[in-house]
Amino acid sequence: MPTQNIPTERLDNLAREAVVTVFDSMVGETVTWKDSSCLIENAAGDLLTKLPIAEGLYAIVVSWVGDANGKVMLVLPKAAAERFALKLFDLPSLDWLEGDSEEALQDTLGELGNMMVGLVKGGLTKWYPNLALTTPKVLKNRRMKVDTAAMSFRRQYTFEGFGSELMIDFCCE
């Protein structure tokens, strides 16, 4: 079944539900949906430009393969990623962590990606019962490359949380 047969409003709701649920369940943070943009119809509508990423960003990318192929990328400005980790660890500073705080931050963000894409996969299995997930990849100061020409669905959603804007990029072949 092609991706476009999944109702667009269901994909929109799935993306919003996954982000809201994962932040609430992991760290009790309320995030609110702000905006969306369809990058298939509007290539100039990349919402990444709205994020405060001058100080850096983290992108967490997880793909799914099987009955359908796609990716989810969650983009957090550096400050928001650090606030997430501090809330998860219940610490006043990442310096309190033993060992490499950058490695701990990236591991934490990988777990965030696992949980979020697990929720997305659960929502897609009605249409695609055979899906497998890849291991999350955490990218620092860059994001995934997507060939929009090969996608039948690509939308971005912005949220507000951790005193910042966050973005999810959701695409399917």
PDB file of C-alpha atoms in Angstrom:
ATOM      1  CA  MET A   1       0.000   0.000   0.000  1.00  0.00           C
ATOM      2  CA  PRO A   2       1.588   3.343  -1.003  1.00  0.00           C
ATOM      3  CA  THR A   3       2.201   5.898   1.710  1.00  0.00           C
ATOM      4  CA  GLN A   4      -0.148   8.421   0.174  1.00  0.00           C
ATOM      5  CA  ASN A   5      -3.029   6.063   1.049  1.00  0.00           C
ATOM      6  CA  ILE A   6      -2.459   6.784   4.721  1.00  0.00           C
ATOM      7  CA  PRO A   7      -4.667   9.770   5.476  1.00  0.00           C
ATOM      8  CA  THR A   8      -2.489  12.866   5.756  1.00  0.00           C
ATOM      9  CA  GLU A   9      -4.335  13.964   8.884  1.00  0.00           C
ATOM     10  CA  ARG A  10      -3.397  10.619  10.493  1.00  0.00           C
ATOM     11  CA  LEU A  11       0.289  11.173   9.704  1.00  0.00           C
ATOM     12  CA  ASP A  12       0.016  14.716  11.070  1.00  0.00           C
ATOM     13  CA  ASN A  13      -1.618  13.466  14.270  1.00  0.00           C
ATOM     14  CA  LEU A  14       0.919  10.657  14.590  1.00  0.00           C
ATOM     15  CA  ALA A  15       3.856  13.072  14.417  1.00  0.00           C
ATOM     16  CA  ARG A  16       2.274  15.432  16.948  1.00  0.00           C
ATOM     17  CA  GLU A  17       1.233  12.646  19.333  1.00  0.00           C
ATOM     18  CA  ALA A  18       4.683  11.034  19.251  1.00  0.00           C
ATOM     19  CA  VAL A  19       6.523  14.245  20.113  1.00  0.00           C
ATOM     20  CA  VAL A  20       4.101  15.329  22.839  1.00  0.00           C
ATOM     21  CA  THR A  21       3.992  11.846  24.389  1.00  0.00           C
ATOM     22  CA  VAL A  22       7.731  11.192  24.375  1.00  0.00           C
ATOM     23  CA  PHE A  23       8.711  14.437  26.087  1.00  0.00           C
ATOM     24  CA  ASP A  24       5.936  14.151  28.647  1.00  0.00           C
ATOM     25  CA  SER A  25       6.659  10.518  29.510  1.00  0.00           C
ATOM     26  CA  MET A  26      10.457  10.809  29.581  1.00  0.00           C
ATOM     27  CA  VAL A  27      10.923  14.104  31.438  1.00  0.00           C
ATOM     28  CA  GLY A  28       7.479  15.543  32.192  1.00  0.00           C
ATOM     29  CA  GLU A  29       7.997  18.380  29.696  1.00  0.00           C
ATOM     30  CA  THR A  30       4.953  19.793  27.967  1.00  0.00           C
ATOM     31  CA  VAL A  31       5.590  20.596  24.329  1.00  0.00           C
ATOM     32  CA  THR A  32       3.043  22.318  22.150  1.00  0.00           C
ATOM     33  CA  TRP A  33       2.565  22.073  18.416  1.00  0.00           C
ATOM     34  CA  LYS A  34       3.148  25.307  16.505  1.00  0.00           C
ATOM     35  CA  ASP A  35       3.367  24.838  12.746  1.00  0.00           C
ATOM     36  CA  SER A  36       3.772  22.403   9.867  1.00  0.00           C
ATOM     37  CA  SER A  37       5.055  22.527   6.328  1.00  0.00           C
ATOM     38  CA  CYS A  38       4.745  20.068   3.441  1.00  0.00           C
ATOM     39  CA  LEU A  39       8.116  19.896   1.691  1.00  0.00           C
ATOM     40  CA  ILE A  40       6.815  17.894  -1.265  1.00  0.00           C
ATOM     41  CA  GLU A  41       4.534  20.731  -2.382  1.00  0.00           C
ATOM     42  CA  ASN A  42       6.561  23.619  -0.951  1.00  0.00           C
ATOM     43  CA  ALA A  43      10.322  23.095  -1.218  1.00  0.00           C
ATOM     44  CA  ALA A  44      10.930  26.595   0.141  1.00  0.00           C
ATOM     45  CA  GLY A  45       8.998  25.817   3.330  1.00  0.00           C
ATOM     46  CA  ASP A  46      11.874  24.268   5.348  1.00  0.00           C
ATOM     47  CA  LEU A  47      10.987  24.986   8.990  1.00  0.00           C
ATOM     48  CA  LEU A  48      14.566  24.466  10.181  1.00  0.00           C
ATOM     49  CA  THR A  49      15.114  28.159   9.473  1.00  0.00           C
ATOM     50  CA  LYS A  50      12.723  28.959  12.358  1.00  0.00           C
ATOM     51  CA  LEU A  51      14.807  27.151  14.978  1.00  0.00           C
ATOM     52  CA  PRO A  52      17.335  28.993  17.144  1.00  0.00           C
ATOM     53  CA  ILE A  53      20.341  26.936  16.041  1.00  0.00           C
ATOM     54  CA  ALA A  54      23.081  29.583  15.911  1.00  0.00           C
ATOM     55  CA  GLU A  55      24.724  27.891  18.932  1.00  0.00           C
ATOM     56  CA  GLY A  56      24.403  24.426  17.386  1.00  0.00           C
ATOM     57  CA  LEU A  57      21.888  21.628  16.994  1.00  0.00           C
ATOM     58  CA  TYR A  58      21.394  17.927  17.457  1.00  0.00           C
ATOM     59  CA  ALA A  59      19.445  15.849  14.957  1.00  0.00           C
ATOM     60  CA  ILE A  60      18.247  12.391  15.953  1.00  0.00           C
ATOM     61  CA  VAL A  61      17.495  10.242  12.903  1.00  0.00           C
ATOM     62  CA  VAL A  62      15.768   6.865  12.889  1.00  0.00           C
ATOM     63  CA  SER A  63      14.617   5.037   9.774  1.00  0.00           C
ATOM     64  CA  TRP A  64      12.123   2.271   9.251  1.00  0.00           C
ATOM     65  CA  VAL A  65      12.210  -0.371   6.542  1.00  0.00           C
ATOM     66  CA  GLY A  66       9.913  -3.177   5.480  1.00  0.00           C
ATOM     67  CA  ASP A  67       6.441  -2.718   4.020  1.00  0.00           C
ATOM     68  CA  ALA A  68       7.342   0.986   3.796  1.00  0.00           C
ATOM     69  CA  ASN A  69      10.538   2.984   4.036  1.00  0.00           C
ATOM     70  CA  GLY A  70      10.868   6.291   5.791  1.00  0.00           C
ATOM     71  CA  LYS A  71      12.699   8.422   8.313  1.00  0.00           C
ATOM     72  CA  VAL A  72      11.969  10.547  11.300  1.00  0.00           C
ATOM     73  CA  MET A  73      14.384  13.259  12.327  1.00  0.00           C
ATOM     74  CA  LEU A  74      13.953  15.229  15.519  1.00  0.00           C
ATOM     75  CA  VAL A  75      15.981  18.457  15.596  1.00  0.00           C
ATOM     76  CA  LEU A  76      16.744  20.187  18.879  1.00  0.00           C
ATOM     77  CA  PRO A  77      18.786  23.332  19.318  1.00  0.00           C
ATOM     78  CA  LYS A  78      21.840  22.600  21.470  1.00  0.00           C
ATOM     79  CA  ALA A  79      20.407  24.374  24.525  1.00  0.00           C
ATOM     80  CA  ALA A  80      17.137  22.398  24.313  1.00  0.00           C
ATOM     81  CA  ALA A  81      19.028  19.096  23.950  1.00  0.00           C
ATOM     82  CA  GLU A  82      21.062  19.911  27.040  1.00  0.00           C
ATOM     83  CA  ARG A  83      17.928  20.903  29.011  1.00  0.00           C
ATOM     84  CA  PHE A  84      16.338  17.578  28.037  1.00  0.00           C
ATOM     85  CA  ALA A  85      19.371  15.636  29.303  1.00  0.00           C
ATOM     86  CA  LEU A  86      19.514  17.651  32.539  1.00  0.00           C
ATOM     87  CA  LYS A  87      15.837  16.923  33.224  1.00  0.00           C
ATOM     88  CA  LEU A  88      16.286  13.245  32.416  1.00  0.00           C
ATOM     89  CA  PHE A  89      19.327  12.913  34.682  1.00  0.00           C
ATOM     90  CA  ASP A  90      17.886  15.354  37.252  1.00  0.00           C
ATOM     91  CA  LEU A  91      21.169  17.269  37.351  1.00  0.00           C
ATOM     92  CA  PRO A  92      21.960  20.986  37.528  1.00  0.00           C
ATOM     93  CA  SER A  93      24.771  20.667  34.964  1.00  0.00           C
ATOM     94  CA  LEU A  94      26.112  18.100  32.506  1.00  0.00           C
ATOM     95  CA  ASP A  95      29.490  18.583  34.199  1.00  0.00           C
ATOM     96  CA  TRP A  96      28.100  16.518  37.082  1.00  0.00           C
ATOM     97  CA  LEU A  97      28.168  13.415  34.872  1.00  0.00           C
ATOM     98  CA  GLU A  98      31.139  11.134  35.221  1.00  0.00           C
ATOM     99  CA  GLY A  99      33.074  10.587  32.030  1.00  0.00           C
ATOM    100  CA  ASP A 100      32.375  12.245  28.715  1.00  0.00           C
ATOM    101  CA  SER A 101      29.330  14.521  29.016  1.00  0.00           C
ATOM    102  CA  GLU A 102      29.045  14.821  25.202  1.00  0.00           C
ATOM    103  CA  GLU A 103      28.836  11.031  24.882  1.00  0.00           C
ATOM    104  CA  ALA A 104      26.208  10.898  27.644  1.00  0.00           C
ATOM    105  CA  LEU A 105      24.203  13.625  25.903  1.00  0.00           C
ATOM    106  CA  GLN A 106      24.314  11.770  22.580  1.00  0.00           C
ATOM    107  CA  ASP A 107      23.316   8.474  24.251  1.00  0.00           C
ATOM    108  CA  THR A 108      20.399  10.231  25.925  1.00  0.00           C
ATOM    109  CA  LEU A 109      19.277  11.725  22.625  1.00  0.00           C
ATOM    110  CA  GLY A 110      19.520   8.288  21.011  1.00  0.00           C
ATOM    111  CA  GLU A 111      17.100   6.958  23.630  1.00  0.00           C
ATOM    112  CA  LEU A 112      14.781   9.882  22.894  1.00  0.00           C
ATOM    113  CA  GLY A 113      14.889   8.906  19.213  1.00  0.00           C
ATOM    114  CA  ASN A 114      14.192   5.239  20.020  1.00  0.00           C
ATOM    115  CA  MET A 115      11.135   6.081  22.055  1.00  0.00           C
ATOM    116  CA  MET A 116       9.760   8.601  19.574  1.00  0.00           C
ATOM    117  CA  VAL A 117      10.132   6.402  16.501  1.00  0.00           C
ATOM    118  CA  GLY A 118       8.699   3.447  18.429  1.00  0.00           C
ATOM    119  CA  LEU A 119       5.527   5.480  18.838  1.00  0.00           C
ATOM    120  CA  VAL A 120       5.567   6.389  15.142  1.00  0.00           C
ATOM    121  CA  LYS A 121       6.086   2.745  14.160  1.00  0.00           C
ATOM    122  CA  GLY A 122       3.198   1.691  16.378  1.00  0.00           C
ATOM    123  CA  GLY A 123       0.960   4.170  14.604  1.00  0.00           C
ATOM    124  CA  LEU A 124       2.050   2.999  11.145  1.00  0.00           C
ATOM    125  CA  THR A 125       1.568  -0.734  11.717  1.00  0.00           C
ATOM    126  CA  LYS A 126      -2.144  -0.469  10.903  1.00  0.00           C
ATOM    127  CA  TRP A 127      -1.091   0.220   7.315  1.00  0.00           C
ATOM    128  CA  TYR A 128       2.308  -1.479   7.336  1.00  0.00           C
ATOM    129  CA  PRO A 129       2.417  -4.489   9.694  1.00  0.00           C
ATOM    130  CA  ASN A 130       6.022  -5.447   8.834  1.00  0.00           C
ATOM    131  CA  LEU A 131       8.358  -2.632   9.810  1.00  0.00           C
ATOM    132  CA  ALA A 132      11.823  -2.719  11.362  1.00  0.00           C
ATOM    133  CA  LEU A 133      13.635   0.236  12.896  1.00  0.00           C
ATOM    134  CA  THR A 134      17.257   1.242  12.486  1.00  0.00           C
ATOM    135  CA  THR A 135      19.460   2.255  15.381  1.00  0.00           C
ATOM    136  CA  PRO A 136      19.119   5.990  16.087  1.00  0.00           C
ATOM    137  CA  LYS A 137      21.868   8.164  14.711  1.00  0.00           C
ATOM    138  CA  VAL A 138      22.614  11.365  16.597  1.00  0.00           C
ATOM    139  CA  LEU A 139      24.111  14.056  14.394  1.00  0.00           C
ATOM    140  CA  LYS A 140      25.763  17.119  15.877  1.00  0.00           C
ATOM    141  CA  ASN A 141      25.448  20.408  13.970  1.00  0.00           C
ATOM    142  CA  ARG A 142      24.032  18.746  10.868  1.00  0.00           C
ATOM    143  CA  ARG A 143      20.889  16.981   9.805  1.00  0.00           C
ATOM    144  CA  MET A 144      19.912  14.105   7.560  1.00  0.00           C
ATOM    145  CA  LYS A 145      19.967  14.525   3.844  1.00  0.00           C
ATOM    146  CA  VAL A 146      16.660  13.744   2.180  1.00  0.00           C
ATOM    147  CA  ASP A 147      16.030  13.414  -1.532  1.00  0.00           C
ATOM    148  CA  THR A 148      12.548  14.891  -1.585  1.00  0.00           C
ATOM    149  CA  ALA A 149      12.112  13.722  -5.195  1.00  0.00           C
ATOM    150  CA  ALA A 150      12.136  10.122  -3.909  1.00  0.00           C
ATOM    151  CA  MET A 151       9.546  10.827  -1.197  1.00  0.00           C
ATOM    152  CA  SER A 152       5.784  10.563  -1.452  1.00  0.00           C
ATOM    153  CA  PHE A 153       5.327  12.290   1.919  1.00  0.00           C
ATOM    154  CA  ARG A 154       7.547  14.776   3.714  1.00  0.00           C
ATOM    155  CA  ARG A 155       6.339  17.146   6.348  1.00  0.00           C
ATOM    156  CA  GLN A 156       8.007  19.117   9.069  1.00  0.00           C
ATOM    157  CA  TYR A 157       6.398  20.120  12.342  1.00  0.00           C
ATOM    158  CA  THR A 158       7.597  22.654  14.855  1.00  0.00           C
ATOM    159  CA  PHE A 159       6.922  22.483  18.564  1.00  0.00           C
ATOM    160  CA  GLU A 160       7.712  24.661  21.525  1.00  0.00           C
ATOM    161  CA  GLY A 161       9.361  23.119  24.561  1.00  0.00           C
ATOM    162  CA  PHE A 162      12.403  23.536  26.799  1.00  0.00           C
ATOM    163  CA  GLY A 163      12.169  27.288  26.156  1.00  0.00           C
ATOM    164  CA  SER A 164      12.840  26.770  22.461  1.00  0.00           C
ATOM    165  CA  GLU A 165      11.415  25.604  19.173  1.00  0.00           C
ATOM    166  CA  LEU A 166      11.966  21.964  18.192  1.00  0.00           C
ATOM    167  CA  MET A 167      11.300  20.303  14.847  1.00  0.00           C
ATOM    168  CA  ILE A 168      10.358  16.869  13.574  1.00  0.00           C
ATOM    169  CA  ASP A 169      10.965  15.990   9.919  1.00  0.00           C
ATOM    170  CA  PHE A 170       8.851  13.002   8.890  1.00  0.00           C
ATOM    171  CA  CYS A 171       9.207  11.444   5.429  1.00  0.00           C
ATOM    172  CA  CYS A 172       8.181   8.283   3.584  1.00  0.00           C
ATOM    173  CA  GLU A 173       9.092   6.900   0.177  1.00  0.00           C
TER     174      GLU A 173
END
